[in-house]
Amino acid sequence: MNTSTLPTELSLSRQSAITLATESWRLSRIAALLGNAQEGTSLRYAARQFCEVLSEMNIEIIDMVGRAYDPGMVPAVIDVQDDPKLGEGVAIIDETVSPTVMWRGQVIEAGQVSLRRGHSIAQSATEVHG
Protein backbone atom coordinates (compact mmCIF):
# COMPACT_ATOMS: atom_id res chain seq x y z
CA MET A 1 0.00 0.00 0.00
CA ASN A 2 1.32 3.41 -0.93
CA THR A 3 0.99 5.58 2.18
CA SER A 4 2.13 8.73 0.40
CA THR A 5 -1.35 9.07 -1.13
CA LEU A 6 -3.08 8.97 2.27
CA PRO A 7 -4.18 12.31 3.75
CA THR A 8 -2.09 13.72 6.60
CA GLU A 9 -5.21 14.97 8.36
CA LEU A 10 -8.65 13.43 8.77
CA SER A 11 -11.86 15.14 9.76
CA LEU A 12 -13.97 13.90 12.64
CA SER A 13 -17.69 14.45 13.16
CA ARG A 14 -18.86 16.20 16.30
CA GLN A 15 -20.57 13.04 17.53
CA SER A 16 -17.44 10.97 16.89
CA ALA A 17 -15.37 13.49 18.86
CA ILE A 18 -17.85 13.33 21.75
CA THR A 19 -17.81 9.53 21.69
CA LEU A 20 -14.01 9.42 21.57
CA ALA A 21 -13.74 11.87 24.48
CA THR A 22 -16.35 10.10 26.63
CA GLU A 23 -14.90 6.63 26.08
CA SER A 24 -11.39 7.98 26.68
CA TRP A 25 -12.62 9.37 30.01
CA ARG A 26 -14.10 5.97 30.93
CA LEU A 27 -10.83 4.26 30.02
CA SER A 28 -8.91 6.73 32.20
CA ARG A 29 -11.25 6.04 35.14
CA ILE A 30 -10.74 2.29 34.82
CA ALA A 31 -6.97 2.78 34.58
CA ALA A 32 -7.05 4.91 37.74
CA LEU A 33 -8.98 2.20 39.59
CA LEU A 34 -6.24 -0.29 38.74
CA GLY A 35 -3.66 2.00 40.31
CA ASN A 36 -0.15 0.67 39.90
CA ALA A 37 -1.23 -2.90 39.19
CA GLN A 38 0.87 -4.42 36.42
CA GLU A 39 -2.30 -5.41 34.55
CA GLY A 40 -3.11 -1.75 34.06
CA THR A 41 0.15 -0.71 32.39
CA SER A 42 -1.17 -0.97 28.84
CA LEU A 43 -4.47 0.57 29.86
CA ARG A 44 -2.76 3.58 31.48
CA TYR A 45 -0.60 4.03 28.39
CA ALA A 46 -3.64 3.91 26.09
CA ALA A 47 -5.49 6.41 28.29
CA ARG A 48 -2.54 8.84 28.15
CA GLN A 49 -2.35 8.48 24.36
CA PHE A 50 -6.07 9.26 23.99
CA CYS A 51 -5.69 12.33 26.22
CA GLU A 52 -2.77 13.62 24.15
CA VAL A 53 -4.65 13.19 20.86
CA LEU A 54 -7.75 14.87 22.26
CA SER A 55 -5.64 17.73 23.56
CA GLU A 56 -4.11 18.20 20.10
CA MET A 57 -7.68 18.43 18.77
CA ASN A 58 -8.49 21.14 21.38
CA ILE A 59 -10.94 18.80 23.08
CA GLU A 60 -11.20 19.02 26.84
CA ILE A 61 -12.93 16.49 29.10
CA ILE A 62 -14.37 17.88 32.32
CA ASP A 63 -15.14 15.60 35.28
CA MET A 64 -16.76 17.62 38.07
CA VAL A 65 -16.63 15.12 40.94
CA GLY A 66 -16.12 16.83 44.27
CA ARG A 67 -17.00 20.32 43.08
CA ALA A 68 -19.69 22.38 44.74
CA TYR A 69 -22.80 22.34 42.57
CA ASP A 70 -24.45 25.49 41.33
CA PRO A 71 -27.79 25.31 39.47
CA GLY A 72 -26.28 27.30 36.58
CA MET A 73 -23.70 24.62 35.82
CA VAL A 74 -23.67 22.87 32.45
CA PRO A 75 -24.09 19.18 33.43
CA ALA A 76 -27.54 17.70 33.79
CA VAL A 77 -28.39 16.38 37.25
CA ILE A 78 -29.80 12.88 36.96
CA ASP A 79 -29.88 11.91 40.65
CA VAL A 80 -29.84 13.65 44.03
CA GLN A 81 -29.18 11.98 47.37
CA ASP A 82 -29.71 13.73 50.69
CA ASP A 83 -26.63 13.80 52.91
CA PRO A 84 -27.14 14.83 56.55
CA LYS A 85 -23.39 15.49 56.85
CA LEU A 86 -23.65 18.45 54.49
CA GLY A 87 -25.02 21.80 55.60
CA GLU A 88 -28.41 23.01 54.43
CA GLY A 89 -28.22 24.46 50.92
CA VAL A 90 -24.90 22.74 50.15
CA ALA A 91 -24.74 20.45 47.12
CA ILE A 92 -21.67 18.52 45.99
CA ILE A 93 -21.18 16.63 42.75
CA ASP A 94 -20.83 13.06 43.96
CA GLU A 95 -20.43 11.25 40.65
CA THR A 96 -19.89 12.12 37.03
CA VAL A 97 -22.00 9.74 34.98
CA SER A 98 -20.72 11.23 31.73
CA PRO A 99 -18.24 14.09 31.39
CA THR A 100 -18.77 17.50 29.89
CA VAL A 101 -16.90 17.72 26.58
CA MET A 102 -15.56 21.02 25.32
CA TRP A 103 -13.97 22.01 22.03
CA ARG A 104 -11.98 25.24 21.89
CA GLY A 105 -13.63 26.42 25.09
CA GLN A 106 -17.21 25.71 23.95
CA VAL A 107 -19.42 22.98 25.38
CA ILE A 108 -20.20 20.42 22.69
CA GLU A 109 -21.74 17.88 25.10
CA ALA A 110 -23.15 18.61 28.54
CA GLY A 111 -22.26 15.92 31.04
CA GLN A 112 -24.48 14.15 33.53
CA VAL A 113 -23.88 14.14 37.28
CA SER A 114 -25.38 12.93 40.53
CA LEU A 115 -25.40 15.11 43.63
CA ARG A 116 -25.29 14.87 47.39
CA ARG A 117 -27.10 17.73 49.09
CA GLY A 118 -27.51 18.98 52.62
CA HIS A 119 -30.83 18.18 54.15
CA SER A 120 -32.40 20.29 56.89
CA ILE A 121 -34.54 18.97 59.73
CA ALA A 122 -37.45 21.07 58.41
CA GLN A 123 -37.17 19.43 54.99
CA SER A 124 -37.11 15.96 56.58
CA ALA A 125 -40.27 16.64 58.59
CA THR A 126 -42.09 18.05 55.57
CA GLU A 127 -41.17 15.11 53.34
CA VAL A 128 -42.10 12.51 56.00
CA HIS A 129 -45.42 14.13 56.89
CA GLY A 130 -46.21 15.78 53.54
XYZ file of N, CA and C in Angstrom:
390
model
N 0.852 -1.183 0.000
C 0.000 0.000 0.000
C 0.891 1.237 0.000
N 0.569 2.175 -0.828
C 1.323 3.413 -0.930
C 0.755 4.429 0.057
N 1.488 4.663 1.150
C 0.990 5.576 2.183
C 1.168 7.041 1.817
N 1.935 7.330 0.782
C 2.133 8.735 0.403
C 0.860 9.351 -0.171
N -0.102 8.543 -0.593
C -1.352 9.074 -1.129
C -2.416 9.256 -0.046
N -2.123 8.817 1.182
C -3.080 8.974 2.271
C -3.033 10.408 2.798
N -4.177 10.945 3.226
C -4.183 12.310 3.749
C -3.403 12.386 5.070
N -2.799 13.530 5.336
C -2.088 13.716 6.598
C -3.035 14.113 7.722
N -4.200 14.612 7.372
C -5.207 14.967 8.363
C -6.544 14.371 7.964
N -7.312 13.974 8.977
C -8.647 13.426 8.767
C -9.639 14.272 9.545
N -10.844 14.400 9.020
C -11.864 15.138 9.764
C -12.629 14.158 10.650
N -13.245 14.703 11.668
C -13.972 13.898 12.636
C -15.303 14.588 12.905
N -16.387 13.839 12.878
C -17.688 14.451 13.158
C -17.767 14.849 14.625
N -18.658 15.755 14.915
C -18.864 16.203 16.296
C -19.230 15.026 17.184
N -20.141 14.181 16.716
C -20.571 13.039 17.525
C -19.430 12.054 17.741
N -18.594 11.856 16.730
C -17.437 10.966 16.891
C -16.453 11.531 17.902
N -16.255 12.843 17.893
C -15.366 13.486 18.861
C -15.909 13.326 20.274
N -17.211 13.490 20.443
C -17.846 13.326 21.753
C -17.698 11.890 22.231
N -17.943 10.942 21.342
C -17.810 9.530 21.694
C -16.369 9.202 22.075
N -15.425 9.655 21.288
C -14.012 9.424 21.572
C -13.626 10.012 22.932
N -14.062 11.219 23.209
C -13.742 11.871 24.480
C -14.378 11.129 25.655
N -15.641 10.774 25.537
C -16.348 10.099 26.626
C -15.743 8.732 26.912
N -15.462 7.967 25.872
C -14.899 6.635 26.078
C -13.457 6.722 26.578
N -12.733 7.746 26.167
C -11.390 7.980 26.682
C -11.451 8.263 28.179
N -12.422 9.059 28.601
C -12.623 9.373 30.012
C -12.927 8.095 30.791
N -13.780 7.240 30.246
C -14.102 5.972 30.925
C -12.860 5.096 31.056
N -12.074 5.037 30.006
C -10.833 4.260 30.019
C -9.883 4.797 31.090
N -9.771 6.108 31.190
C -8.912 6.729 32.204
C -9.386 6.402 33.616
N -10.699 6.380 33.820
C -11.253 6.040 35.138
C -10.930 4.602 35.512
N -11.062 3.692 34.555
C -10.738 2.285 34.821
C -9.250 2.141 35.124
N -8.419 2.822 34.354
C -6.973 2.777 34.580
C -6.633 3.295 35.975
N -7.306 4.355 36.412
C -7.053 4.912 37.743
C -7.460 3.928 38.837
N -8.537 3.192 38.618
C -8.980 2.197 39.595
C -7.958 1.074 39.757
N -7.255 0.762 38.678
C -6.243 -0.292 38.737
C -4.985 0.157 39.464
N -4.829 1.471 39.611
C -3.663 1.997 40.312
C -2.377 1.563 39.640
N -1.448 1.086 40.432
C -0.155 0.672 39.901
C -0.087 -0.811 39.569
N -1.220 -1.467 39.524
C -1.230 -2.895 39.193
C -0.628 -3.106 37.807
N 0.193 -4.142 37.690
C 0.870 -4.419 36.419
C -0.124 -4.623 35.276
N -1.283 -5.175 35.581
C -2.302 -5.414 34.553
C -2.769 -4.131 33.890
N -2.615 -3.016 34.594
C -3.109 -1.755 34.064
C -2.100 -0.962 33.257
N -0.888 -1.473 33.093
C 0.150 -0.714 32.394
C -0.283 -0.317 30.987
N -0.740 -1.265 30.212
C -1.172 -0.973 28.838
C -2.381 -0.058 28.829
N -3.267 -0.256 29.773
C -4.470 0.569 29.856
C -4.108 2.019 30.183
N -3.193 2.228 31.133
C -2.762 3.582 31.480
C -2.078 4.252 30.288
N -1.269 3.487 29.572
C -0.597 4.032 28.391
C -1.633 4.450 27.343
N -2.595 3.592 27.074
C -3.636 3.906 26.089
C -4.417 5.152 26.510
N -4.751 5.249 27.791
C -5.494 6.411 28.291
C -4.693 7.693 28.084
N -3.384 7.653 28.362
C -2.539 8.838 28.146
C -2.486 9.220 26.673
N -2.397 8.213 25.798
C -2.354 8.477 24.362
C -3.649 9.142 23.887
N -4.781 8.647 24.340
C -6.066 9.259 23.988
C -6.105 10.714 24.455
N -5.680 10.958 25.684
C -5.686 12.326 26.223
C -4.813 13.253 25.396
N -3.660 12.786 24.966
C -2.769 13.615 24.148
C -3.397 13.949 22.797
N -4.008 12.954 22.159
C -4.648 13.187 20.860
C -5.812 14.157 21.015
N -6.618 13.969 22.036
C -7.753 14.870 22.264
C -7.265 16.288 22.532
N -6.205 16.420 23.291
C -5.638 17.733 23.564
C -5.170 18.408 22.274
N -4.548 17.652 21.390
C -4.113 18.201 20.098
C -5.306 18.677 19.267
N -6.463 18.065 19.488
C -7.682 18.429 18.771
C -8.443 19.546 19.489
N -7.849 20.096 20.566
C -8.486 21.136 21.379
C -9.755 20.659 22.062
N -9.793 19.366 22.378
C -10.945 18.803 23.075
C -10.561 18.607 24.531
N -11.430 19.112 25.404
C -11.203 19.020 26.839
C -12.328 18.204 27.466
N -11.958 17.331 28.386
C -12.928 16.494 29.096
C -13.002 17.002 30.527
N -14.210 17.310 30.995
C -14.374 17.876 32.325
C -15.172 16.914 33.201
N -14.521 16.453 34.260
C -15.143 15.602 35.280
C -15.294 16.474 36.515
N -16.504 16.648 36.999
C -16.759 17.617 38.066
C -16.910 17.005 39.449
N -16.509 15.773 39.637
C -16.633 15.118 40.940
C -15.958 15.948 42.018
N -16.665 16.123 43.123
C -16.118 16.830 44.274
C -16.344 18.328 44.267
N -16.767 18.874 43.157
C -17.002 20.322 43.085
C -18.347 20.675 43.716
N -18.410 21.877 44.252
C -19.692 22.383 44.745
C -20.601 22.576 43.529
N -21.856 22.212 43.685
C -22.805 22.337 42.575
C -23.523 23.665 42.645
N -23.690 24.260 41.487
C -24.448 25.493 41.331
C -25.492 25.215 40.249
N -26.750 25.609 40.460
C -27.791 25.310 39.472
C -27.508 25.825 38.059
N -26.600 26.769 37.900
C -26.277 27.296 36.580
C -25.218 26.485 35.839
N -24.748 25.416 36.448
C -23.697 24.616 35.820
C -24.233 23.865 34.601
N -23.317 23.504 33.715
C -23.666 22.866 32.446
C -24.222 21.442 32.595
N -23.617 20.571 33.411
C -24.086 19.177 33.428
C -25.527 19.037 33.899
N -26.182 18.026 33.372
C -27.541 17.702 33.788
C -27.476 16.851 35.051
N -28.325 17.160 36.010
C -28.391 16.385 37.248
C -29.385 15.257 37.028
N -28.903 14.028 37.192
C -29.798 12.883 36.963
C -30.187 12.173 38.248
N -29.534 12.526 39.365
C -29.876 11.910 40.646
C -29.411 12.824 41.773
N -30.190 12.862 42.847
C -29.837 13.647 44.028
C -30.082 12.779 45.251
N -29.069 12.714 46.107
C -29.179 11.979 47.366
C -28.988 12.962 48.514
N -29.855 12.883 49.508
C -29.710 13.731 50.685
C -28.549 13.211 51.528
N -27.780 14.144 52.080
C -26.627 13.804 52.913
C -26.679 14.654 54.168
N -27.028 14.057 55.309
C -27.143 14.830 56.545
C -25.813 15.421 57.016
N -24.699 14.966 56.466
C -23.386 15.491 56.853
C -23.101 16.847 56.208
N -23.844 17.172 55.169
C -23.654 18.454 54.488
C -24.604 19.488 55.072
N -24.176 20.722 55.089
C -25.017 21.802 55.599
C -26.187 22.075 54.674
N -27.223 22.667 55.216
C -28.405 23.006 54.427
C -28.006 23.940 53.282
N -28.502 23.640 52.091
C -28.219 24.459 50.919
C -26.920 24.106 50.212
N -26.165 23.161 50.764
C -24.903 22.739 50.150
C -25.172 21.538 49.246
N -24.622 21.582 48.051
C -24.736 20.452 47.124
C -23.356 20.202 46.518
N -22.968 18.945 46.501
C -21.665 18.525 45.987
C -21.884 17.507 44.874
N -21.102 17.623 43.823
C -21.178 16.628 42.747
C -20.498 15.365 43.249
N -21.284 14.322 43.382
C -20.825 13.057 43.956
C -20.270 12.104 42.897
N -20.862 12.149 41.719
C -20.426 11.246 40.655
C -20.650 11.903 39.297
N -19.696 11.717 38.421
C -19.887 12.119 37.032
C -20.297 10.867 36.280
N -21.498 10.878 35.740
C -22.003 9.742 34.977
C -21.439 9.798 33.563
N -21.401 10.989 32.998
C -20.715 11.234 31.734
C -20.105 12.630 31.818
N -18.928 12.807 31.242
C -18.238 14.092 31.392
C -18.793 15.162 30.459
N -18.494 16.397 30.789
C -18.772 17.503 29.885
C -17.615 17.550 28.894
N -17.925 17.691 27.613
C -16.899 17.718 26.576
C -16.908 19.107 25.947
N -15.697 19.683 25.883
C -15.559 21.023 25.319
C -14.594 20.991 24.142
N -14.859 21.845 23.184
C -13.969 22.009 22.034
C -13.689 23.494 21.891
N -12.422 23.836 21.975
C -11.980 25.236 21.890
C -12.754 26.137 22.845
N -12.980 25.625 24.058
C -13.633 26.421 25.091
C -15.145 26.447 25.033
N -15.752 25.752 24.074
C -17.212 25.713 23.953
C -17.719 24.324 24.286
N -18.814 24.270 25.029
C -19.416 22.983 25.383
C -20.018 22.361 24.127
N -19.586 21.135 23.812
C -20.204 20.418 22.694
C -21.058 19.249 23.192
N -20.904 18.915 24.486
C -21.745 17.881 25.099
C -21.795 18.148 26.596
N -22.990 18.412 27.104
C -23.149 18.608 28.542
C -23.081 17.247 29.221
N -22.373 17.176 30.311
C -22.257 15.916 31.036
C -23.497 15.620 31.861
N -23.419 14.542 32.610
C -24.475 14.149 33.534
C -23.820 13.837 34.874
N -24.447 14.328 35.948
C -23.883 14.141 37.277
C -24.958 13.724 38.276
N -24.490 13.157 39.394
C -25.379 12.930 40.530
C -24.841 13.758 41.684
N -25.747 14.204 42.541
C -25.400 15.114 43.631
C -25.675 14.504 44.989
N -24.943 15.032 45.976
C -25.286 14.869 47.386
C -25.632 16.271 47.862
N -26.709 16.392 48.620
C -27.096 17.727 49.090
C -27.408 17.688 50.576
N -27.172 18.840 51.205
C -27.507 18.984 52.619
C -29.003 18.927 52.797
N -29.413 18.396 53.897
C -30.830 18.178 54.152
C -31.159 18.735 55.527
N -32.058 19.690 55.600
C -32.397 20.292 56.893
C -33.440 19.457 57.618
N -33.538 19.668 58.912
C -34.540 18.967 59.732
C -35.939 19.344 59.265
N -36.139 20.610 58.890
C -37.453 21.070 58.414
C -37.842 20.345 57.130
N -36.872 20.148 56.223
C -37.165 19.428 54.986
C -37.556 17.991 55.295
N -36.842 17.364 56.230
C -37.115 15.960 56.575
C -38.527 15.824 57.113
N -38.933 16.710 57.999
C -40.266 16.636 58.593
C -41.335 16.841 57.537
N -41.124 17.783 56.619
C -42.090 18.052 55.566
C -42.235 16.848 54.643
N -41.125 16.243 54.272
C -41.172 15.109 53.342
C -41.797 13.882 53.997
N -41.553 13.667 55.297
C -42.101 12.513 55.997
C -43.590 12.677 56.202
N -44.016 13.899 56.575
C -45.422 14.134 56.888
C -46.222 14.691 55.724
N -45.543 15.125 54.664
C -46.209 15.775 53.544
C -46.833 14.802 52.677
